[in-house]
Amino acid sequence: MTFLRVLSTKFGGQALAQTRKARAYTILAGPLSAPSKQGCSAVCYQAKQQRQTQIQIQIQIQMSRFSVSAPSMKDVTVTFIEPDGNEVEATGEEGTNLMELAHENDVDLEGACEGACACSTCHVILEEKIYDELPEPTDEENDMLDLAFGLTDTSRLGCQVLLTPEMEGMRIKLPSATRNFYVDGAKPAHH
């Protein structure tokens, strides 16, 4: 399925490619095809499907920035519980990952690798109900979670969890510490 067909499907068949930006974005994104099951375990295939969904959501977000015909994403409100017990309510658009949402609301969730799934500093602890509804973590995420401080049965990396309407009212606990490879304890500045 081509990018343009995905857009037509997602945005009710309206011709969004009438602008130069849309055509340029179509060329950059290229075709989107269904993930292949060949040579892949069920977990691997599920991870591929999750990544495909993330890409489609990111495309929708990018398209909505310059298209008036794009549907608005739903706002989702969650509560971060910091290690000191302080609660911070944060609202973000559907498709935003928890790490970005935390940074936008000055929640002290580190994210040293800036969302590349290459560290465990954005480790969060989710409610069991929400955790069970999420797709399984990828092997890469599990490898990074193995390095996380205070790992629990419902631990995930904030950079890998995208907001959905079902998460409305969710409470997200931050661990009491993170394992960062900085020797001096410095934390990278949020963008």
Coordinates of N, CA, C and O in Angstrom, one line a residue:
M1 N 0.9 -1.2 0.0 CA 0.0 0.0 0.0 C 0.9 1.2 0.0 O 1.8 1.3 0.8
T2 N 0.7 2.1 -0.9 CA 1.5 3.3 -1.0 C 1.1 4.3 0.1 O 0.1 4.2 0.7
F3 N 2.1 5.2 0.4 CA 1.9 6.2 1.4 C 0.6 7.0 1.1 O -0.2 7.3 1.9
L4 N 0.4 7.4 -0.2 CA -0.7 8.2 -0.6 C -2.0 7.5 -0.3 O -3.0 8.0 0.2
R5 N -2.0 6.1 -0.6 CA -3.2 5.3 -0.3 C -3.5 5.3 1.2 O -4.7 5.3 1.6
V6 N -2.5 5.2 2.0 CA -2.6 5.2 3.5 C -3.3 6.5 3.9 O -4.2 6.5 4.7
L7 N -2.8 7.6 3.3 CA -3.3 8.9 3.7 C -4.8 9.0 3.3 O -5.6 9.5 4.0
S8 N -5.1 8.5 2.0 CA -6.5 8.6 1.6 C -7.4 7.8 2.5 O -8.5 8.2 2.8
T9 N -6.9 6.6 2.9 CA -7.7 5.8 3.8 C -7.8 6.4 5.2 O -8.9 6.5 5.7
K10 N -6.8 6.9 5.7 CA -6.8 7.5 7.0 C -7.5 8.8 7.1 O -8.1 9.1 8.1
F11 N -7.5 9.5 6.0 CA -8.2 10.9 6.1 C -9.4 10.9 5.2 O -9.8 11.9 4.6
G12 N -10.2 9.8 5.1 CA -11.5 9.8 4.5 C -11.5 10.0 3.0 O -12.4 10.5 2.4
G13 N -10.4 9.6 2.3 CA -10.4 9.7 0.9 C -10.2 11.0 0.3 O -10.2 11.2 -0.9
Q14 N -9.9 12.0 1.1 CA -9.7 13.4 0.6 C -8.3 13.5 0.0 O -7.4 12.8 0.4
A15 N -8.2 14.3 -1.0 CA -7.0 14.4 -1.8 C -6.1 15.3 -1.0 O -6.1 16.5 -1.2
L16 N -5.2 14.7 -0.2 CA -4.3 15.5 0.5 C -3.0 15.9 -0.2 O -2.2 16.7 0.2
A17 N -2.7 15.2 -1.3 CA -1.5 15.4 -2.0 C -1.5 16.6 -3.0 O -0.7 16.6 -3.9
Q18 N -2.5 17.5 -2.8 CA -2.6 18.6 -3.7 C -1.5 19.7 -3.4 O -1.2 20.5 -4.2
T19 N -0.9 19.6 -2.2 CA 0.1 20.6 -1.9 C 1.5 20.0 -2.2 O 1.7 18.8 -2.3
R20 N 2.5 20.9 -2.5 CA 3.8 20.4 -2.7 C 4.4 19.7 -1.5 O 5.1 18.7 -1.7
K21 N 4.1 20.1 -0.3 CA 4.6 19.5 0.9 C 4.1 18.0 0.9 O 4.8 17.1 1.2
A22 N 2.8 17.8 0.6 CA 2.3 16.4 0.7 C 3.0 15.6 -0.4 O 3.3 14.4 -0.1
R23 N 3.2 16.1 -1.6 CA 3.9 15.3 -2.6 C 5.3 15.0 -2.2 O 5.8 13.9 -2.4
A24 N 6.0 16.0 -1.6 CA 7.4 15.8 -1.2 C 7.4 14.7 -0.1 O 8.3 13.9 -0.1
Y25 N 6.4 14.8 0.8 CA 6.4 13.9 1.9 C 6.1 12.5 1.4 O 6.6 11.5 1.9
T26 N 5.3 12.4 0.4 CA 5.0 11.1 -0.2 C 6.2 10.5 -0.8 O 6.5 9.3 -0.6
I27 N 7.0 11.3 -1.5 CA 8.2 10.8 -2.1 C 9.2 10.3 -1.0 O 9.8 9.3 -1.1
L28 N 9.3 11.1 0.1 CA 10.3 10.8 1.2 C 9.8 9.5 1.9 O 10.7 8.7 2.2
A29 N 8.6 9.3 2.1 CA 8.1 8.2 2.9 C 8.1 6.9 2.1 O 8.4 5.8 2.6
G30 N 7.9 7.0 0.8 CA 7.9 5.8 0.0 C 6.7 4.9 0.3 O 5.8 5.2 1.0
P31 N 6.7 3.7 -0.3 CA 5.6 2.8 -0.1 C 5.6 2.1 1.3 O 6.7 1.9 1.8
L32 N 4.5 1.9 1.8 CA 4.3 1.2 3.1 C 3.7 -0.2 2.7 O 2.7 -0.3 2.1
S33 N 4.4 -1.2 3.1 CA 3.8 -2.6 2.8 C 3.6 -3.3 4.2 O 4.2 -2.9 5.2
A34 N 2.7 -4.3 4.1 CA 2.4 -5.0 5.3 C 3.7 -5.8 5.7 O 4.4 -6.3 4.9
P35 N 3.9 -5.9 7.0 CA 5.1 -6.6 7.5 C 5.0 -8.1 7.1 O 3.9 -8.7 7.0
S36 N 6.2 -8.7 6.8 CA 6.2 -10.1 6.3 C 6.3 -11.0 7.5 O 7.1 -10.7 8.5
K37 N 5.6 -12.1 7.5 CA 5.8 -13.2 8.5 C 6.9 -14.1 8.3 O 7.3 -14.9 9.1
Q38 N 7.4 -14.1 7.1 CA 8.4 -15.0 6.6 C 9.7 -15.0 7.5 O 10.3 -13.9 7.7
G39 N 10.1 -16.1 8.1 CA 11.3 -16.2 8.9 C 11.2 -15.4 10.2 O 12.2 -14.9 10.7
C40 N 10.0 -15.2 10.7 CA 9.8 -14.3 11.9 C 8.9 -15.0 12.9 O 7.9 -15.6 12.5
S41 N 9.3 -14.9 14.2 CA 8.4 -15.5 15.2 C 7.2 -14.6 15.4 O 7.1 -13.5 14.9
A42 N 6.2 -15.1 16.2 CA 5.0 -14.4 16.4 C 5.3 -13.1 17.1 O 4.7 -12.0 16.8
V43 N 6.3 -13.1 18.0 CA 6.6 -11.8 18.8 C 7.3 -10.9 17.8 O 7.0 -9.7 17.8
C44 N 8.2 -11.4 16.9 CA 8.8 -10.5 15.9 C 7.8 -9.9 15.0 O 7.9 -8.7 14.7
Y45 N 6.9 -10.7 14.5 CA 5.8 -10.2 13.6 C 5.0 -9.1 14.3 O 4.7 -8.1 13.7
Q46 N 4.7 -9.3 15.6 CA 3.9 -8.4 16.4 C 4.6 -7.1 16.5 O 4.1 -6.0 16.4
A47 N 6.0 -7.2 16.7 CA 6.8 -6.0 16.8 C 6.8 -5.2 15.5 O 6.7 -4.0 15.5
K48 N 6.9 -5.9 14.4 CA 6.8 -5.3 13.1 C 5.5 -4.6 12.9 O 5.5 -3.5 12.4
Q49 N 4.4 -5.2 13.3 CA 3.1 -4.6 13.1 C 3.0 -3.3 14.0 O 2.5 -2.3 13.6
Q50 N 3.6 -3.4 15.2 CA 3.5 -2.2 16.1 C 4.3 -1.1 15.5 O 3.9 0.1 15.5
R51 N 5.5 -1.4 14.9 CA 6.3 -0.3 14.3 C 5.6 0.3 13.1 O 5.6 1.5 12.9
Q52 N 4.9 -0.6 12.3 CA 4.1 -0.1 11.2 C 3.1 0.9 11.7 O 2.9 2.0 11.1
T53 N 2.4 0.6 12.8 CA 1.4 1.5 13.3 C 2.0 2.8 13.8 O 1.4 3.8 13.6
Q54 N 3.2 2.7 14.5 CA 3.8 3.9 14.9 C 4.2 4.8 13.7 O 4.0 6.0 13.8
I55 N 4.7 4.2 12.7 CA 5.0 5.0 11.5 C 3.8 5.7 10.9 O 3.8 6.8 10.6
Q56 N 2.6 4.9 10.8 CA 1.4 5.5 10.3 C 0.9 6.7 11.2 O 0.5 7.7 10.7
I57 N 1.0 6.5 12.5 CA 0.6 7.6 13.4 C 1.5 8.8 13.2 O 1.1 9.9 13.1
Q58 N 2.8 8.6 13.1 CA 3.8 9.7 12.9 C 3.5 10.4 11.6 O 3.6 11.6 11.5
I59 N 3.1 9.6 10.5 CA 2.8 10.2 9.2 C 1.5 11.1 9.4 O 1.5 12.2 8.9
Q60 N 0.5 10.6 10.1 CA -0.7 11.4 10.4 C -0.4 12.7 11.1 O -0.9 13.7 10.7
I61 N 0.5 12.6 12.1 CA 0.9 13.8 12.8 C 1.6 14.8 11.9 O 1.3 16.0 11.9
Q62 N 2.5 14.3 11.1 CA 3.2 15.2 10.2 C 2.3 15.8 9.2 O 2.3 17.0 8.9
M63 N 1.3 15.0 8.7 CA 0.4 15.5 7.7 C -0.5 16.6 8.3 O -0.9 17.5 7.7
S64 N -0.9 16.4 9.6 CA -1.9 17.3 10.2 C -1.2 18.7 10.4 O -1.9 19.6 10.6
R65 N 0.1 18.7 10.4 CA 0.7 20.0 10.6 C 0.5 21.0 9.4 O 0.6 22.2 9.5
F66 N 0.3 20.4 8.2 CA 0.1 21.3 7.0 C -1.2 21.0 6.2 O -1.3 21.5 5.1
S67 N -2.1 20.3 6.8 CA -3.3 19.9 6.1 C -4.5 20.2 7.0 O -4.6 19.7 8.1
V68 N -5.4 21.1 6.5 CA -6.5 21.4 7.3 C -7.6 20.3 7.2 O -8.5 20.3 8.1
S69 N -7.4 19.3 6.3 CA -8.4 18.3 6.2 C -8.1 17.1 7.1 O -8.9 16.2 7.2
A70 N -6.9 17.1 7.8 CA -6.6 16.0 8.6 C -7.4 16.0 9.9 O -7.7 17.1 10.5
P71 N -7.8 14.8 10.4 CA -8.6 14.8 11.6 C -7.8 15.2 12.8 O -6.6 14.9 12.8
S72 N -8.3 15.8 13.8 CA -7.5 16.2 15.0 C -7.3 14.9 15.8 O -8.2 14.1 15.9
M73 N -6.2 14.8 16.4 CA -5.8 13.7 17.3 C -6.5 14.0 18.6 O -6.6 15.1 19.0
K74 N -6.9 12.9 19.3 CA -7.5 13.1 20.6 C -6.5 13.5 21.6 O -5.4 12.9 21.6
D75 N -6.8 14.3 22.6 CA -6.0 14.6 23.7 C -6.2 13.6 24.8 O -7.3 13.1 25.0
V76 N -5.1 13.1 25.4 CA -5.1 12.1 26.4 C -4.4 12.7 27.6 O -3.3 13.2 27.5
T77 N -5.0 12.6 28.8 CA -4.5 13.1 30.0 C -4.0 11.9 30.9 O -4.8 11.0 31.1
V78 N -2.8 12.0 31.4 CA -2.2 11.0 32.3 C -1.6 11.7 33.4 O -1.4 12.9 33.4
T79 N -1.2 10.9 34.5 CA -0.6 11.5 35.6 C 0.8 10.8 35.9 O 0.8 9.5 36.0
F80 N 1.8 11.5 35.9 CA 3.2 11.0 36.2 C 3.3 11.1 37.8 O 3.1 12.2 38.3
I81 N 3.8 10.0 38.4 CA 4.1 10.1 39.8 C 5.6 10.0 40.0 O 6.2 9.0 39.7
E82 N 6.2 11.1 40.4 CA 7.6 11.2 40.5 C 8.1 10.5 41.8 O 7.3 10.2 42.7
P83 N 9.4 10.1 41.8 CA 9.9 9.4 43.0 C 9.6 10.0 44.3 O 9.5 9.2 45.3
D84 N 9.5 11.3 44.4 CA 9.3 12.0 45.7 C 7.8 12.0 46.0 O 7.3 12.6 47.0
G85 N 6.9 11.4 45.2 CA 5.5 11.3 45.4 C 4.7 12.5 44.7 O 3.5 12.5 44.7
N86 N 5.4 13.5 44.2 CA 4.8 14.6 43.5 C 4.1 14.0 42.3 O 4.6 13.2 41.5
E87 N 2.8 14.5 42.0 CA 2.1 14.0 40.9 C 1.9 15.2 39.9 O 1.6 16.3 40.3
V88 N 2.2 14.9 38.6 CA 2.2 15.9 37.6 C 1.2 15.4 36.5 O 1.4 14.3 35.9
E89 N 0.1 16.1 36.3 CA -0.9 15.8 35.3 C -0.4 16.3 34.0 O 0.1 17.5 33.9
A90 N -0.4 15.5 32.9 CA 0.1 15.9 31.6 C -0.9 15.5 30.5 O -1.5 14.4 30.6
T91 N -1.1 16.4 29.6 CA -2.0 16.1 28.5 C -1.2 16.2 27.2 O -0.5 17.2 26.9
G92 N -1.4 15.2 26.3 CA -0.7 15.2 25.0 C -1.6 14.6 24.0 O -2.7 13.9 24.3
E93 N -1.2 14.8 22.7 CA -2.0 14.2 21.6 C -1.8 12.7 21.5 O -0.7 12.2 21.8
E94 N -2.8 12.0 21.1 CA -2.7 10.6 20.7 C -1.5 10.4 19.8 O -1.3 11.2 18.9
G95 N -0.7 9.4 20.1 CA 0.5 9.1 19.2 C 1.8 9.7 19.8 O 2.9 9.3 19.3
T96 N 1.7 10.5 20.8 CA 2.9 11.1 21.5 C 3.5 10.0 22.4 O 2.7 9.3 23.1
N97 N 4.8 9.8 22.4 CA 5.3 8.8 23.4 C 5.4 9.4 24.8 O 5.5 10.6 24.9
L98 N 5.5 8.5 25.8 CA 5.4 9.0 27.2 C 6.7 9.8 27.5 O 6.6 10.8 28.3
M99 N 7.8 9.5 26.9 CA 9.0 10.3 27.2 C 8.9 11.7 26.7 O 9.2 12.7 27.5
E100 N 8.4 11.9 25.5 CA 8.2 13.3 25.0 C 7.2 14.0 25.8 O 7.3 15.2 26.1
L101 N 6.1 13.3 26.2 CA 5.1 14.0 27.0 C 5.6 14.4 28.4 O 5.4 15.5 28.8
A102 N 6.5 13.6 29.0 CA 7.1 14.0 30.2 C 8.0 15.2 30.1 O 7.9 16.1 30.9
H103 N 8.8 15.2 29.0 CA 9.7 16.3 28.7 C 8.9 17.6 28.5 O 9.3 18.7 29.0
E104 N 7.8 17.5 27.8 CA 7.0 18.7 27.5 C 6.3 19.3 28.8 O 5.9 20.5 28.8
N105 N 6.2 18.5 29.8 CA 5.6 18.9 31.0 C 6.5 19.0 32.2 O 6.1 18.9 33.4
D106 N 7.8 19.1 31.9 CA 8.9 19.2 32.9 C 8.9 18.1 34.0 O 9.2 18.3 35.2
V107 N 8.5 16.9 33.6 CA 8.6 15.7 34.5 C 10.0 15.2 34.3 O 10.6 15.1 33.3
D108 N 10.6 14.9 35.5 CA 12.1 14.5 35.5 C 12.2 13.0 35.0 O 12.6 12.1 35.8
L109 N 12.0 12.8 33.7 CA 12.2 11.5 33.1 C 13.3 11.7 32.1 O 13.1 12.5 31.1
E110 N 14.4 11.1 32.3 CA 15.6 11.5 31.6 C 15.6 11.3 30.1 O 15.6 12.2 29.3
G111 N 15.7 10.1 29.6 CA 15.8 9.8 28.1 C 17.1 10.2 27.5 O 17.2 11.0 26.6
A112 N 18.2 9.6 28.0 CA 19.5 10.0 27.6 C 19.8 9.7 26.1 O 20.5 10.5 25.5
C113 N 19.1 8.7 25.5 CA 19.3 8.4 24.1 C 18.4 9.1 23.2 O 18.3 8.9 22.0
E114 N 17.5 10.0 23.8 CA 16.6 10.8 23.0 C 15.5 9.9 22.3 O 15.1 10.3 21.2
G115 N 15.2 8.8 22.8 CA 14.1 8.0 22.2 C 14.6 7.0 21.2 O 13.7 6.4 20.5
A116 N 15.8 6.7 21.2 CA 16.4 5.7 20.2 C 16.3 4.3 20.7 O 16.8 3.4 20.0
C117 N 15.8 4.0 21.9 CA 15.7 2.7 22.5 C 17.1 2.1 22.7 O 17.4 1.0 22.4
A118 N 18.0 3.0 23.1 CA 19.4 2.6 23.3 C 19.8 2.8 24.8 O 21.0 2.8 25.1
C119 N 18.9 3.0 25.7 CA 19.2 3.2 27.1 C 18.0 2.8 27.9 O 17.0 2.4 27.3
S120 N 18.1 2.9 29.2 CA 16.9 2.6 30.0 C 16.5 3.7 30.9 O 15.8 3.5 31.9
T121 N 17.0 4.9 30.6 CA 16.7 6.1 31.5 C 15.3 6.6 31.4 O 15.0 7.5 32.2
C122 N 14.5 6.2 30.5 CA 13.1 6.6 30.4 C 12.2 5.5 30.9 O 11.0 5.5 30.6
H123 N 12.7 4.7 31.7 CA 12.0 3.5 32.3 C 10.8 4.1 33.1 O 11.0 5.0 33.9
V124 N 9.6 3.6 32.9 CA 8.4 3.9 33.6 C 7.7 2.6 34.1 O 7.9 1.6 33.5
I125 N 6.9 2.8 35.1 CA 6.1 1.6 35.6 C 4.7 1.9 35.4 O 4.1 2.9 35.9
L126 N 4.0 1.1 34.6 CA 2.6 1.3 34.2 C 1.7 0.5 35.1 O 2.0 -0.5 35.7
E127 N 0.4 0.9 35.0 CA -0.7 0.2 35.7 C -0.8 -1.1 35.0 O -0.7 -1.2 33.7
E128 N -1.1 -2.2 35.7 CA -1.2 -3.5 35.1 C -2.2 -3.6 34.0 O -2.0 -4.2 32.9
K129 N -3.4 -2.9 34.2 CA -4.5 -3.0 33.2 C -4.0 -2.4 31.8 O -4.2 -3.0 30.8
I130 N -3.3 -1.3 31.9 CA -2.8 -0.6 30.7 C -1.6 -1.5 30.1 O -1.6 -1.7 28.9
Y131 N -0.7 -1.9 30.9 CA 0.4 -2.7 30.5 C -0.1 -3.9 29.7 O 0.4 -4.3 28.6
D132 N -1.1 -4.6 30.2 CA -1.7 -5.8 29.5 C -2.3 -5.5 28.1 O -2.4 -6.4 27.3
E133 N -2.8 -4.3 27.9 CA -3.4 -3.9 26.7 C -2.4 -3.5 25.6 O -2.7 -3.5 24.4
L134 N -1.1 -3.2 26.0 CA -0.1 -2.7 25.1 C 0.5 -3.9 24.3 O 0.5 -5.0 24.8
P135 N 1.0 -3.7 23.1 CA 1.7 -4.7 22.4 C 2.9 -5.1 23.2 O 3.5 -4.3 24.0
E136 N 3.4 -6.4 23.0 CA 4.6 -6.8 23.7 C 5.8 -5.9 23.4 O 5.9 -5.5 22.3
P137 N 6.7 -5.7 24.4 CA 7.9 -5.0 24.1 C 8.8 -5.7 23.0 O 8.7 -7.0 23.0
T138 N 9.5 -5.0 22.2 CA 10.4 -5.6 21.2 C 11.6 -6.2 22.0 O 11.8 -5.9 23.1
D139 N 12.3 -7.0 21.3 CA 13.6 -7.6 21.9 C 14.5 -6.5 22.3 O 15.2 -6.5 23.3
E140 N 14.6 -5.4 21.4 CA 15.5 -4.3 21.7 C 15.1 -3.6 23.0 O 15.9 -3.3 23.9
E141 N 13.8 -3.4 23.2 CA 13.3 -2.8 24.4 C 13.5 -3.7 25.6 O 14.0 -3.2 26.7
N142 N 13.3 -5.0 25.5 CA 13.6 -5.9 26.6 C 15.0 -5.9 27.0 O 15.4 -6.0 28.2
D143 N 15.9 -5.8 26.0 CA 17.4 -5.7 26.3 C 17.7 -4.5 27.1 O 18.5 -4.6 28.1
M144 N 17.1 -3.4 26.8 CA 17.3 -2.1 27.5 C 16.7 -2.2 28.9 O 17.2 -1.7 29.9
L145 N 15.5 -2.8 29.0 CA 14.8 -2.9 30.3 C 15.6 -3.8 31.3 O 15.6 -3.5 32.5
D146 N 16.4 -4.7 30.7 CA 17.3 -5.5 31.6 C 18.3 -4.7 32.3 O 18.8 -5.1 33.4
L147 N 18.6 -3.5 31.8 CA 19.5 -2.6 32.5 C 18.9 -1.6 33.4 O 19.6 -0.9 34.1
A148 N 17.5 -1.6 33.5 CA 16.8 -0.6 34.2 C 16.9 -0.9 35.7 O 16.9 -2.0 36.2
F149 N 16.9 0.2 36.5 CA 16.9 0.1 38.0 C 15.5 0.0 38.4 O 14.6 0.6 37.9
G150 N 15.2 -0.9 39.3 CA 13.9 -1.1 39.9 C 12.9 -1.7 38.9 O 11.7 -1.4 38.9
L151 N 13.4 -2.6 38.1 CA 12.5 -3.3 37.1 C 11.3 -4.0 37.8 O 11.5 -4.6 38.8
T152 N 10.1 -3.8 37.2 CA 8.9 -4.5 37.7 C 8.3 -5.3 36.5 O 8.7 -5.2 35.4
D153 N 7.2 -6.0 36.9 CA 6.5 -6.8 35.8 C 5.8 -5.9 34.8 O 5.4 -6.3 33.7
T154 N 5.5 -4.7 35.2 CA 4.8 -3.7 34.3 C 5.7 -2.6 33.8 O 5.3 -1.5 33.5
S155 N 7.0 -2.8 33.8 CA 8.0 -1.8 33.3 C 8.0 -1.7 31.8 O 8.0 -2.7 31.1
R156 N 8.1 -0.5 31.3 CA 8.3 -0.3 29.9 C 9.2 1.0 29.7 O 9.5 1.7 30.7
L157 N 9.8 1.2 28.5 CA 10.5 2.4 28.2 C 9.5 3.4 27.7 O 8.7 3.1 26.8
G158 N 9.6 4.6 28.3 CA 8.6 5.6 28.0 C 8.7 6.0 26.5 O 7.7 6.4 25.9
C159 N 9.9 5.9 25.9 CA 10.0 6.3 24.5 C 9.3 5.3 23.6 O 9.1 5.6 22.4
Q160 N 8.9 4.1 24.1 CA 8.4 3.1 23.2 C 6.8 3.0 23.4 O 6.2 2.1 22.7
V161 N 6.3 3.7 24.3 CA 4.8 3.6 24.6 C 4.1 4.9 24.1 O 4.4 6.0 24.5
L162 N 3.2 4.7 23.1 CA 2.5 5.8 22.5 C 1.2 6.0 23.2 O 0.5 5.0 23.5
L163 N 0.8 7.3 23.4 CA -0.5 7.5 24.0 C -1.7 7.1 23.1 O -1.6 7.3 21.9
T164 N -2.6 6.5 23.7 CA -3.9 6.1 23.0 C -5.0 6.5 23.9 O -4.9 6.8 25.1
P165 N -6.2 6.7 23.3 CA -7.4 7.1 24.1 C -7.7 6.2 25.3 O -8.2 6.7 26.3
E166 N -7.3 5.0 25.2 CA -7.6 4.0 26.3 C -6.7 4.3 27.5 O -7.0 3.9 28.6
M167 N -5.7 5.2 27.4 CA -4.8 5.5 28.5 C -5.3 6.7 29.3 O -4.6 7.1 30.3
E168 N -6.4 7.3 28.9 CA -7.0 8.4 29.6 C -7.1 8.1 31.1 O -7.6 7.1 31.5
G169 N -6.4 9.0 31.9 CA -6.5 8.9 33.4 C -5.4 7.9 33.9 O -5.3 7.7 35.2
M170 N -4.6 7.3 33.1 CA -3.5 6.4 33.5 C -2.6 7.1 34.5 O -2.2 8.3 34.3
R171 N -2.1 6.3 35.5 CA -1.1 6.8 36.4 C 0.2 6.1 36.1 O 0.3 4.9 36.0
I172 N 1.3 6.9 35.9 CA 2.6 6.3 35.5 C 3.6 6.6 36.6 O 3.8 7.8 36.9
K173 N 4.2 5.6 37.1 CA 5.1 5.8 38.2 C 6.5 5.8 37.7 O 6.9 5.0 36.8
L174 N 7.3 6.7 38.2 CA 8.7 6.8 37.8 C 9.6 6.1 38.8 O 9.3 6.2 40.0
P175 N 10.6 5.3 38.4 CA 11.4 4.6 39.4 C 12.2 5.6 40.3 O 12.4 6.7 39.9
S176 N 12.7 5.1 41.4 CA 13.4 6.0 42.4 C 14.8 6.4 41.8 O 15.3 7.4 42.3
A177 N 15.3 5.7 40.8 CA 16.6 6.1 40.3 C 16.7 5.5 38.9 O 15.9 4.7 38.4
T178 N 17.7 6.0 38.1 CA 18.0 5.4 36.8 C 19.4 5.1 36.7 O 20.2 5.6 37.5
R179 N 19.8 4.2 35.8 CA 21.2 3.9 35.5 C 21.6 4.7 34.3 O 21.2 4.4 33.2
N180 N 22.5 5.7 34.5 CA 23.0 6.5 33.4 C 24.5 6.3 33.3 O 25.1 6.1 34.4
F181 N 25.0 6.3 32.1 CA 26.4 6.0 32.0 C 27.3 7.3 32.2 O 28.5 7.2 32.1
Y182 N 26.7 8.4 32.5 CA 27.4 9.6 32.8 C 28.1 9.5 34.1 O 27.5 9.1 35.1
V183 N 29.4 9.7 34.2 CA 30.2 9.6 35.4 C 29.8 10.7 36.4 O 29.7 10.4 37.6
D184 N 29.6 11.9 35.9 CA 29.4 13.0 36.8 C 27.9 13.2 37.2 O 27.6 14.1 37.9
G185 N 27.0 12.3 36.8 CA 25.6 12.4 37.2 C 24.8 13.4 36.3 O 23.7 13.7 36.6
A186 N 25.5 14.0 35.3 CA 24.8 15.0 34.5 C 23.6 14.3 33.7 O 23.7 13.2 33.4
K187 N 22.6 15.1 33.4 CA 21.5 14.7 32.6 C 21.5 15.6 31.4 O 21.6 16.8 31.5
P188 N 21.2 14.9 30.2 CA 21.1 15.7 29.0 C 19.9 16.7 29.1 O 18.9 16.4 29.7
A189 N 20.1 17.9 28.5 CA 19.0 18.9 28.5 C 17.9 18.4 27.6 O 18.1 17.8 26.6
H190 N 16.6 18.7 28.0 CA 15.5 18.3 27.2 C 15.3 19.3 26.1 O 15.7 20.5 26.3
H191 N 14.8 18.9 25.0 CA 14.7 19.8 23.8 C 13.4 20.5 23.9 O 12.4 20.1 24.3

